[in-house]
Backbone as ProteinMPNN parsed JSONL, in Angstrom:
{"seq_chain_A": "MAMSGTPHQTNRLTVPGAANAAIPLVTEPDVDRSASMGSLVKQATEHMSTLVRSEIELAKMEVTASVKSGVRGGIFFGLAAAIGVFSLFFFFFMIGEILAIWLPRSLAFAIVFIVMVLAAGALAFLGWRKVKQIKKPEQTIASLTETASTLKYAATHTPETATQGAVQPTTLPRR", "coords_chain_A": {"N_chain_A": [[1.013, -1.17, -0.09], [0.402, 2.099, -0.615], [1.018, 5.606, -0.1], [0.474, 9.016, -1.005], [1.5, 12.448, -1.277], [1.2, 15.406, 0.638], [1.678, 16.637, 4.186], [-1.382, 17.614, 5.954], [-3.225, 17.42, 3.631], [-5.694, 15.797, 1.379], [-4.955, 12.348, 1.339], [-4.536, 9.485, -0.697], [-5.145, 6.101, -0.367], [-3.79, 3.453, -1.776], [-4.416, 0.218, -3.109], [-2.567, -2.483, -4.075], [-2.834, -4.099, -7.298], [-5.706, -3.559, -7.486], [-7.924, -2.228, -9.589], [-8.284, 1.175, -9.814], [-8.52, 1.56, -7.282], [-8.691, 3.513, -4.586], [-8.707, 5.135, -1.415], [-9.949, 7.9, 0.174], [-8.018, 9.571, 2.641], [-7.282, 11.436, 5.379], [-4.584, 13.171, 6.561], [-3.973, 14.9, 8.699], [-6.212, 16.21, 10.575], [-7.934, 19.304, 10.655], [-8.419, 21.211, 13.469], [-10.393, 23.001, 15.491], [-9.297, 24.839, 18.227], [-10.927, 26.065, 19.951], [-13.307, 25.015, 20.051], [-16.364, 23.522, 21.209], [-17.159, 20.824, 23.628], [-19.15, 19.034, 22.657], [-19.05, 19.544, 19.895], [-16.504, 18.47, 19.438], [-16.754, 15.92, 19.969], [-18.593, 15.3, 18.004], [-17.047, 15.761, 15.681], [-15.214, 13.737, 16.16], [-16.683, 11.42, 16.156], [-17.346, 11.675, 13.406], [-15.088, 11.204, 12.315], [-14.224, 8.762, 13.169], [-16.524, 7.167, 11.896], [-15.76, 7.731, 9.236], [-13.096, 6.377, 9.195], [-13.844, 3.628, 9.822], [-15.612, 3.3, 7.573], [-13.617, 3.456, 5.372], [-11.81, 1.413, 6.079], [-13.662, -0.642, 5.75], [-14.078, -0.489, 3.015], [-11.53, -0.839, 2.059], [-11.02, -3.625, 2.942], [-13.105, -4.731, 1.241], [-11.996, -4.328, -1.257], [-9.557, -5.685, -1.312], [-10.52, -8.279, -0.805], [-12.045, -8.606, -3.017], [-10.159, -8.676, -5.022], [-8.813, -11.029, -4.446], [-10.784, -12.954, -4.509], [-11.518, -12.907, -7.31], [-8.956, -13.915, -8.442], [-8.899, -16.527, -7.08], [-11.409, -17.503, -8.476], [-10.671, -17.558, -10.926], [-8.534, -19.446, -10.856], [-9.93, -21.701, -9.965], [-11.645, -21.985, -12.327], [-9.483, -22.848, -13.977], [-8.729, -25.221, -13.025], [-11.103, -26.672, -13.074], [-11.306, -26.978, -15.952], [-8.958, -28.359, -16.559], [-9.542, -30.851, -14.93], [-11.97, -31.552, -16.732], [-10.657, -32.011, -19.097], [-9.071, -34.158, -18.264], [-10.799, -36.02, -17.581], [-12.052, -36.634, -19.827], [-9.819, -37.561, -21.239], [-9.384, -40.126, -20.314], [-10.937, -42.073, -21.674], [-9.433, -42.312, -23.955], [-7.166, -43.458, -22.846], [-8.058, -45.908, -21.665], [-8.936, -47.176, -24.231], [-6.428, -47.336, -25.497], [-5.255, -49.282, -23.714], [-6.764, -51.51, -24.333], [-6.16, -51.772, -27.008], [-3.48, -52.471, -26.763], [-3.59, -54.808, -25.388], [-5.017, -56.4, -27.333], [-2.921, -57.015, -28.92], [-1.857, -59.473, -28.076], [-4.011, -60.992, -27.553], [-7.451, -61.69, -28.646], [-9.245, -59.234, -30.465], [-11.82, -58.491, -29.356], [-11.959, -59.884, -26.856], [-9.744, -58.624, -25.515], [-10.983, -55.955, -25.423], [-13.335, -56.636, -23.791], [-11.98, -57.313, -21.282], [-10.753, -55.059, -20.456], [-13.179, -53.581, -20.103], [-14.501, -55.066, -18.238], [-12.563, -54.826, -15.863], [-12.556, -52.076, -15.586], [-15.578, -51.825, -14.682], [-15.331, -53.333, -12.381], [-13.521, -51.687, -10.85], [-15.108, -49.336, -10.809], [-17.177, -50.315, -9.359], [-15.844, -51.088, -6.831], [-14.908, -48.518, -5.803], [-17.589, -47.452, -5.535], [-18.489, -48.751, -3.453], [-16.443, -48.269, -1.437], [-16.95, -45.613, -1.297], [-19.828, -45.628, -0.266], [-19.643, -46.9, 2.389], [-18.138, -44.803, 3.516], [-19.984, -42.899, 3.43], [-21.979, -44.021, 5.179], [-20.927, -43.801, 7.621], [-21.219, -41.302, 8.416], [-22.485, -39.313, 11.148], [-25.076, -38.131, 13.002], [-25.601, -34.819, 14.223], [-24.979, -34.754, 17.353], [-24.488, -33.065, 19.408], [-25.437, -30.582, 18.816], [-28.177, -31.125, 18.321], [-28.737, -31.817, 21.114], [-28.312, -29.368, 22.35], [-30.117, -27.575, 20.952], [-32.495, -28.873, 21.74], [-32.608, -28.598, 24.388], [-32.583, -25.642, 24.461], [-35.15, -25.303, 23.242], [-36.548, -26.355, 25.38], [-36.047, -24.583, 27.613], [-36.991, -22.325, 26.544], [-39.815, -22.849, 26.096], [-40.522, -23.227, 28.851], [-40.122, -20.783, 29.951], [-42.129, -19.239, 28.42], [-44.477, -20.032, 29.482], [-44.358, -19.191, 32.288], [-44.387, -16.6, 34.517], [-42.315, -13.461, 34.164], [-40.841, -12.988, 36.651], [-40.699, -15.547, 37.791], [-39.568, -17.079, 35.829], [-36.909, -17.48, 35.387], [-36.317, -18.778, 37.711], [-36.965, -21.69, 37.999], [-35.953, -22.512, 35.447], [-34.561, -24.642, 32.855], [-31.074, -25.351, 33.586], [-28.265, -24.13, 31.509], [-26.103, -26.553, 30.009], [-22.685, -27.603, 30.027], [-21.367, -28.535, 26.971], [-19.228, -31.104, 25.989], [-16.243, -30.471, 24.385], [-14.861, -30.904, 21.071]], "CA_chain_A": [[-0.056, -0.059, -0.033], [1.274, 3.435, -0.961], [0.351, 6.896, 0.513], [1.115, 10.005, -1.619], [0.715, 13.78, -0.867], [2.037, 16.202, 1.767], [0.56, 16.813, 5.302], [-2.655, 18.476, 5.692], [-3.978, 17.146, 2.212], [-6.342, 14.494, 1.606], [-4.19, 11.22, 0.588], [-5.093, 8.386, -1.392], [-4.567, 4.838, -0.177], [-4.1, 2.492, -2.961], [-4.304, -1.25, -2.907], [-1.742, -3.047, -5.35], [-3.547, -5.21, -8.076], [-6.88, -3.276, -7.653], [-8.066, -1.141, -10.495], [-9.03, 2.508, -9.513], [-8.503, 1.457, -5.78], [-8.136, 4.564, -3.691], [-9.443, 5.415, -0.267], [-9.488, 9.126, 0.587], [-7.702, 9.652, 4.067], [-6.835, 12.805, 5.977], [-3.42, 13.04, 7.403], [-3.89, 15.576, 9.917], [-7.349, 17.028, 10.539], [-7.863, 20.865, 11.02], [-8.942, 21.071, 14.832], [-10.558, 24.336, 16.139], [-8.868, 24.639, 19.577], [-11.832, 26.716, 20.804], [-14.562, 24.064, 19.846], [-17.087, 22.98, 22.277], [-16.866, 19.396, 23.732], [-20.117, 18.449, 21.835], [-18.55, 19.714, 18.631], [-15.251, 17.772, 19.271], [-17.431, 14.599, 19.969], [-19.162, 15.14, 16.849], [-15.97, 15.499, 14.813], [-14.473, 12.347, 16.495], [-17.422, 10.507, 15.675], [-17.279, 11.573, 11.84], [-13.75, 10.594, 11.678], [-14.382, 7.254, 13.427], [-17.142, 6.826, 11.069], [-14.786, 7.679, 7.923], [-12.063, 5.307, 9.241], [-14.672, 2.324, 9.631], [-16.083, 3.013, 6.191], [-12.533, 3.262, 4.662], [-11.276, 0.196, 6.417], [-14.454, -1.696, 5.02], [-13.902, -0.386, 1.396], [-10.24, -1.516, 1.714], [-11.308, -4.971, 2.937], [-13.631, -5.135, 0.088], [-11.025, -4.155, -2.509], [-8.832, -6.834, -1.223], [-11.36, -9.554, -0.839], [-12.567, -8.733, -4.436], [-9.198, -9.127, -5.945], [-8.498, -12.444, -3.967], [-11.899, -13.907, -5.07], [-11.19, -12.92, -8.681], [-7.978, -14.816, -8.556], [-9.465, -17.852, -6.776], [-12.154, -17.997, -9.374], [-9.659, -18.085, -12.196], [-7.708, -20.604, -10.509], [-11.073, -22.641, -10.119], [-11.789, -22.296, -13.774], [-8.363, -23.584, -14.663], [-8.7, -26.663, -12.352], [-12.088, -27.262, -13.672], [-10.893, -27.265, -17.23], [-8.137, -29.648, -16.3], [-10.381, -32.039, -14.623], [-12.542, -32.062, -17.73], [-9.658, -32.662, -20.065], [-8.425, -35.388, -17.725], [-11.897, -37.268, -17.587], [-12.199, -37.221, -21.185], [-8.718, -38.303, -21.797], [-9.456, -41.436, -19.553], [-11.45, -42.826, -22.685], [-8.412, -42.642, -24.857], [-6.281, -44.385, -22.036], [-8.473, -47.191, -21.625], [-8.884, -47.569, -25.549], [-5.037, -47.496, -25.651], [-4.946, -50.611, -22.985], [-7.662, -52.446, -25.226], [-5.366, -51.933, -28.309], [-2.253, -53.009, -26.409], [-3.934, -56.06, -24.982], [-5.503, -56.809, -28.58], [-1.676, -57.483, -29.593], [-1.585, -60.797, -27.617], [-5.476, -61.452, -27.272], [-8.454, -61.481, -29.739], [-9.607, -57.782, -29.977], [-13.113, -58.337, -28.642], [-11.535, -60.254, -25.467], [-9.131, -57.49, -24.872], [-11.687, -54.834, -24.741], [-13.949, -57.125, -22.731], [-11.135, -57.369, -20.148], [-10.792, -53.713, -20.145], [-14.584, -53.177, -19.619], [-14.859, -55.884, -16.739], [-11.96, -54.116, -14.944], [-13.489, -50.676, -15.327], [-16.719, -52.07, -13.98], [-14.981, -53.72, -10.895], [-13.048, -50.524, -10.19], [-16.255, -48.511, -10.417], [-17.841, -51.087, -7.956], [-15.094, -50.948, -5.574], [-15.049, -47.188, -5.464], [-18.879, -47.105, -4.993], [-18.419, -49.512, -2.162], [-15.906, -47.471, -0.496], [-17.952, -44.246, -1.032], [-21.059, -45.994, 0.487], [-19.087, -47.157, 3.727], [-17.789, -43.582, 4.146], [-21.237, -42.175, 3.71], [-22.761, -44.571, 6.353], [-20.166, -43.411, 8.716], [-21.791, -39.809, 8.766], [-23.212, -39.367, 12.313], [-26.063, -36.997, 13.15], [-24.917, -33.732, 14.917], [-25.733, -35.034, 18.622], [-24.288, -32.087, 20.282], [-26.249, -29.47, 18.145], [-29.477, -31.762, 18.637], [-28.865, -31.713, 22.413], [-28.362, -27.997, 22.442], [-31.255, -27.12, 20.432], [-33.711, -29.505, 22.704], [-32.333, -27.804, 25.672], [-32.972, -24.27, 24.19], [-36.509, -25.265, 23.096], [-37.357, -26.583, 26.645], [-35.986, -23.579, 28.443], [-38.215, -21.265, 25.753], [-41.386, -23.412, 26.301], [-40.628, -23.193, 30.088], [-40.274, -19.387, 30.072], [-43.206, -18.826, 27.912], [-45.369, -20.588, 30.609], [-44.23, -18.801, 33.538], [-44.169, -15.127, 34.477], [-40.733, -13.057, 34.249], [-39.989, -13.195, 37.926], [-40.322, -16.896, 38.116], [-39.225, -17.814, 34.722], [-35.498, -17.897, 35.507], [-36.082, -19.889, 38.953], [-37.029, -23.078, 37.613], [-35.652, -22.8, 34.019], [-33.258, -25.585, 32.85], [-29.791, -24.541, 33.483], [-27.587, -24.685, 30.727], [-24.889, -27.431, 30.377], [-21.556, -27.415, 29.296], [-21.187, -29.637, 26.269], [-17.871, -31.451, 25.647], [-15.557, -29.864, 22.964], [-14.215, -32.114, 20.11]], "C_chain_A": [[0.71, 1.29, 0.013], [0.407, 4.61, -0.593], [1.228, 7.966, -0.348], [0.502, 11.329, -1.208], [1.52, 14.236, 0.167], [1.041, 16.301, 2.887], [-0.315, 17.698, 5.184], [-3.254, 18.251, 4.313], [-4.53, 15.802, 2.319], [-5.32, 13.57, 0.783], [-5.122, 10.305, 0.078], [-4.407, 7.031, -1.005], [-4.812, 3.945, -1.033], [-3.727, 1.162, -2.532], [-3.753, -1.727, -4.266], [-2.767, -4.136, -6.015], [-5.049, -4.604, -7.999], [-6.879, -2.179, -8.631], [-8.928, 0.168, -9.806], [-9.125, 2.344, -7.98], [-7.931, 2.444, -5.066], [-9.148, 5.198, -2.815], [-9.076, 6.726, -0.037], [-9.259, 9.261, 2.156], [-7.196, 11.099, 4.205], [-5.828, 12.585, 6.792], [-3.488, 13.698, 8.865], [-5.285, 16.341, 9.966], [-7.138, 18.53, 11.097], [-8.769, 20.885, 12.366], [-9.155, 22.639, 15.092], [-10.221, 24.181, 17.491], [-9.96, 25.309, 20.535], [-13.144, 25.927, 20.593], [-15.218, 23.577, 21.304], [-17.018, 21.454, 22.411], [-18.033, 18.372, 22.898], [-19.717, 18.403, 20.287], [-17.415, 18.637, 18.308], [-15.698, 16.3, 19.199], [-17.869, 14.214, 18.686], [-18.04, 14.867, 15.782], [-15.25, 14.101, 14.951], [-15.495, 11.164, 15.962], [-17.52, 10.487, 14.124], [-16.034, 11.031, 11.502], [-13.562, 9.311, 12.047], [-15.092, 6.71, 12.282], [-16.508, 6.628, 9.488], [-13.606, 6.678, 7.986], [-12.758, 3.843, 9.218], [-14.948, 2.23, 8.21], [-14.794, 2.819, 5.251], [-11.862, 1.949, 5.062], [-12.325, -1.121, 5.671], [-14.173, -1.547, 3.469], [-12.39, -1.091, 1.28], [-10.335, -3.124, 1.822], [-12.262, -5.59, 1.68], [-12.968, -5.382, -1.16], [-10.232, -5.42, -2.294], [-9.195, -8.171, -1.324], [-11.644, -9.706, -2.363], [-11.458, -9.207, -5.337], [-8.647, -10.532, -5.521], [-9.55, -13.423, -4.866], [-11.678, -14.049, -6.419], [-10.187, -13.859, -8.962], [-8.36, -16.066, -8.263], [-10.461, -18.139, -7.831], [-11.43, -18.44, -10.578], [-9.08, -19.262, -12.079], [-8.79, -21.819, -10.541], [-11.379, -23.047, -11.467], [-10.726, -23.194, -14.468], [-8.264, -24.943, -14.293], [-10.108, -27.3, -12.861], [-12.057, -27.745, -15.138], [-10.033, -28.465, -17.292], [-8.799, -30.947, -15.922], [-11.293, -32.599, -15.852], [-11.75, -32.786, -18.768], [-9.236, -34.077, -19.576], [-9.515, -36.352, -17.859], [-11.91, -37.617, -18.907], [-10.826, -37.765, -21.852], [-8.545, -39.79, -21.208], [-10.062, -42.428, -20.753], [-10.393, -43.41, -23.645], [-7.284, -43.65, -24.171], [-6.774, -45.726, -22.154], [-8.793, -47.874, -23.067], [-7.651, -47.952, -25.884], [-4.803, -48.977, -25.022], [-5.684, -51.655, -23.786], [-6.857, -52.69, -26.334], [-4.051, -52.694, -27.971], [-2.549, -54.613, -26.09], [-4.33, -56.845, -26.308], [-4.175, -57.418, -29.514], [-1.653, -59.168, -29.241], [-3.063, -61.678, -27.544], [-6.376, -61.182, -28.564], [-9.041, -60.011, -29.605], [-10.803, -57.558, -28.913], [-12.761, -58.877, -27.051], [-10.578, -59.257, -24.988], [-9.876, -56.309, -24.551], [-12.657, -55.301, -23.682], [-13.362, -57.076, -21.335], [-11.113, -56.044, -19.614], [-12.155, -53.155, -19.341], [-14.893, -53.81, -18.417], [-14.005, -55.126, -15.665], [-12.385, -52.754, -14.594], [-14.483, -50.779, -14.39], [-16.317, -52.483, -12.473], [-14.355, -52.665, -10.315], [-14.146, -49.582, -9.885], [-16.939, -49.093, -9.143], [-17.224, -50.951, -6.818], [-15.134, -49.55, -5.153], [-16.298, -46.775, -4.761], [-18.934, -47.687, -3.784], [-17.827, -48.592, -1.167], [-16.574, -46.162, -0.284], [-19.193, -44.552, -0.156], [-20.652, -46.085, 1.972], [-18.637, -45.909, 4.145], [-19.187, -42.933, 4.486], [-22.08, -42.821, 4.886], [-21.936, -44.415, 7.642], [-20.608, -42.205, 9.417], [-22.839, -40.124, 9.953], [-24.099, -38.109, 12.616], [-25.272, -36.102, 14.34], [-25.584, -33.902, 16.376], [-25.743, -33.858, 19.436], [-25.397, -30.844, 19.933], [-27.724, -30.064, 18.521], [-29.733, -31.425, 20.151], [-29.151, -30.157, 22.693], [-29.674, -27.313, 22.025], [-32.763, -27.808, 21.254], [-33.605, -28.768, 23.752], [-32.824, -26.382, 25.526], [-34.667, -24.313, 24.017], [-37.16, -25.663, 24.53], [-37.426, -25.432, 27.562], [-36.986, -22.404, 27.76], [-39.308, -21.61, 26.224], [-41.599, -22.888, 27.887], [-40.985, -21.581, 30.423], [-41.42, -18.703, 29.485], [-44.434, -19.046, 28.756], [-45.502, -19.87, 31.827], [-44.129, -17.227, 33.437], [-42.621, -14.881, 34.523], [-40.05, -13.298, 35.428], [-39.65, -14.534, 38.272], [-39.762, -17.703, 36.955], [-37.666, -18.386, 35.054], [-35.12, -18.803, 36.958], [-36.079, -21.308, 38.615], [-36.644, -23.621, 36.164], [-34.416, -24.015, 34.043], [-32.042, -24.783, 32.671], [-29.04, -25.027, 32.308], [-26.366, -25.415, 30.938], [-23.784, -27.084, 29.515], [-21.276, -28.626, 28.26], [-19.622, -29.91, 26.039], [-17.173, -31.156, 24.383], [-14.942, -30.932, 22.305], [-12.857, -31.645, 20.072]], "O_chain_A": [[1.667, 1.403, 0.779], [-0.811, 4.582, -0.77], [2.453, 7.868, -0.42], [-0.674, 11.447, -0.863], [2.462, 13.564, 0.59], [-0.165, 16.12, 2.722], [-0.162, 18.608, 4.369], [-3.894, 19.228, 3.923], [-4.113, 14.889, 3.032], [-4.886, 13.954, -0.303], [-6.322, 10.315, 0.354], [-3.224, 6.846, -1.287], [-5.968, 3.544, -1.172], [-2.84, 0.965, -1.7], [-4.284, -1.476, -5.348], [-3.413, -4.919, -5.319], [-5.798, -5.363, -8.614], [-6.022, -1.295, -8.601], [-10.072, 0.06, -9.363], [-9.913, 3.111, -7.428], [-6.722, 2.38, -4.846], [-10.196, 5.698, -3.223], [-7.86, 6.915, -0.011], [-10.215, 9.082, 2.912], [-6.778, 11.785, 3.272], [-6.01, 11.85, 7.763], [-3.146, 13.159, 9.918], [-5.324, 17.264, 9.153], [-6.245, 18.821, 11.892], [-9.936, 20.523, 12.214], [-8.234, 23.44, 14.932], [-10.876, 23.314, 18.069], [-9.905, 25.132, 21.752], [-14.125, 26.438, 21.133], [-14.558, 23.323, 22.311], [-16.83, 20.796, 21.387], [-17.813, 17.2, 22.592], [-19.983, 17.451, 19.554], [-17.339, 18.037, 17.236], [-15.103, 15.513, 18.463], [-17.66, 13.097, 18.214], [-18.095, 13.861, 15.075], [-14.795, 13.471, 13.996], [-15.084, 10.134, 15.426], [-17.75, 9.42, 13.555], [-15.896, 10.412, 10.447], [-12.791, 8.624, 11.376], [-14.513, 5.856, 11.61], [-16.706, 5.666, 8.746], [-13.166, 6.186, 6.948], [-12.196, 2.943, 8.593], [-14.598, 1.225, 7.592], [-14.924, 2.001, 4.34], [-11.29, 1.393, 4.124], [-11.928, -2.189, 5.205], [-14.06, -2.559, 2.778], [-12.19, -1.883, 0.359], [-9.83, -3.847, 0.962], [-12.139, -6.738, 1.253], [-13.198, -6.296, -1.952], [-10.289, -6.244, -3.206], [-8.491, -9.073, -1.778], [-11.499, -10.795, -2.918], [-11.672, -9.988, -6.264], [-8.002, -11.146, -6.371], [-9.252, -14.329, -5.644], [-11.617, -15.194, -6.866], [-10.502, -14.72, -9.783], [-8.201, -16.879, -9.174], [-10.346, -19.313, -8.185], [-11.585, -19.532, -11.124], [-9.052, -20.084, -12.995], [-8.487, -22.855, -11.133], [-11.397, -24.231, -11.803], [-10.975, -24.058, -15.309], [-7.797, -25.789, -15.055], [-10.123, -28.519, -13.031], [-12.671, -28.747, -15.506], [-10.321, -29.45, -17.971], [-8.607, -31.989, -16.55], [-11.414, -33.809, -16.04], [-12.043, -33.886, -19.236], [-9.077, -35.018, -20.354], [-9.233, -37.489, -18.236], [-11.796, -38.8, -19.225], [-10.844, -38.353, -22.933], [-7.651, -40.534, -21.611], [-9.639, -43.584, -20.756], [-10.367, -44.568, -24.063], [-6.64, -44.471, -24.824], [-6.094, -46.623, -22.652], [-8.909, -49.1, -23.081], [-7.593, -48.949, -26.605], [-4.226, -49.821, -25.707], [-5.122, -52.745, -23.882], [-6.8, -53.862, -26.706], [-3.563, -53.469, -28.794], [-1.815, -55.509, -26.507], [-3.932, -58.009, -26.352], [-4.307, -58.096, -30.533], [-1.443, -59.996, -30.128], [-3.093, -62.907, -27.488], [-5.94, -60.451, -29.453], [-9.307, -59.668, -28.453], [-10.823, -56.776, -27.962], [-13.285, -58.291, -26.104], [-10.694, -59.062, -23.779], [-9.569, -55.636, -23.567], [-12.878, -54.558, -22.726], [-14.06, -56.846, -20.347], [-11.413, -55.84, -18.437], [-12.187, -52.506, -18.295], [-15.519, -53.194, -17.554], [-14.573, -54.778, -14.629], [-12.541, -52.373, -13.434], [-14.48, -50.068, -13.385], [-16.911, -52.018, -11.5], [-14.579, -52.582, -9.107], [-14.165, -49.032, -8.783], [-17.192, -48.456, -8.12], [-17.858, -50.712, -5.79], [-15.44, -49.401, -3.97], [-16.335, -46.047, -3.769], [-19.519, -47.026, -2.926], [-18.47, -48.158, -0.211], [-16.724, -45.692, 0.843], [-19.544, -43.701, 0.66], [-21.271, -45.394, 2.782], [-18.717, -45.803, 5.369], [-19.478, -42.516, 5.607], [-22.85, -42.089, 5.509], [-22.347, -44.938, 8.678], [-20.483, -42.0, 10.624], [-23.776, -40.916, 9.859], [-23.584, -37.017, 12.373], [-24.511, -36.584, 15.179], [-26.619, -33.285, 16.626], [-26.731, -33.546, 20.101], [-26.074, -30.298, 20.805], [-28.448, -29.255, 19.101], [-30.765, -30.841, 20.48], [-30.198, -29.811, 23.241], [-30.227, -26.525, 22.792], [-33.856, -27.244, 21.284], [-34.636, -28.199, 24.111], [-33.477, -25.916, 26.459], [-35.382, -23.481, 24.576], [-38.298, -25.259, 24.768], [-38.437, -25.164, 28.211], [-37.668, -21.672, 28.478], [-39.943, -20.754, 26.839], [-42.606, -22.256, 28.206], [-41.982, -21.241, 31.059], [-41.747, -17.618, 29.966], [-45.36, -18.238, 28.701], [-46.575, -19.858, 32.43], [-43.823, -16.672, 32.382], [-41.796, -15.746, 34.816], [-38.897, -13.729, 35.439], [-38.625, -14.823, 38.89], [-39.51, -18.899, 37.1], [-37.355, -19.573, 34.964], [-34.046, -19.333, 37.238], [-35.159, -22.036, 38.986], [-36.883, -24.751, 35.739], [-33.607, -24.236, 34.944], [-31.899, -23.833, 31.901], [-29.098, -26.226, 32.034], [-25.596, -25.098, 31.844], [-23.877, -26.417, 28.484], [-20.956, -29.704, 28.759], [-18.848, -28.96, 25.919], [-17.599, -31.653, 23.341], [-14.497, -31.872, 22.963], [-12.005, -32.272, 19.443]]}, "name": "protein", "num_of_chains": 1, "seq": "MAMSGTPHQTNRLTVPGAANAAIPLVTEPDVDRSASMGSLVKQATEHMSTLVRSEIELAKMEVTASVKSGVRGGIFFGLAAAIGVFSLFFFFFMIGEILAIWLPRSLAFAIVFIVMVLAAGALAFLGWRKVKQIKKPEQTIASLTETASTLKYAATHTPETATQGAVQPTTLPRR"}
């Protein structure tokens, strides 16, 4: 980030890589020494508001540049995956042709087909086992049940007695 200008002037904070990205900043505000406390608080509030808005704008510009770069990278990965998937057809065809050197052509391609079906079946079985291992979110369910019972209890009792008999929150173990 670079700042340009001289003191007592509005500077521009620039973000490298962001097109037309500049945030106006004031290096040293002009302060009236005889100003009342109220006007000083007002000025401080305005300066704080400007600072917060500038920080938010800076964050937006930086995130936007990063997101654009990430999207471009994702597109290249997607294209590479598509080309790789389509290339598999030629790879398996090549294996069939190589096997056809020693075996009848139909038998060579049948072997390639059977190996591919077995590999797909094995991968599907492994995926099914992993999906079966997914468990319900027990801590979240317990927390929501506790919250619901506390809210039901609070809704049926007066504000003075609602906290006396309410279900006390429990500490859930962390993973």
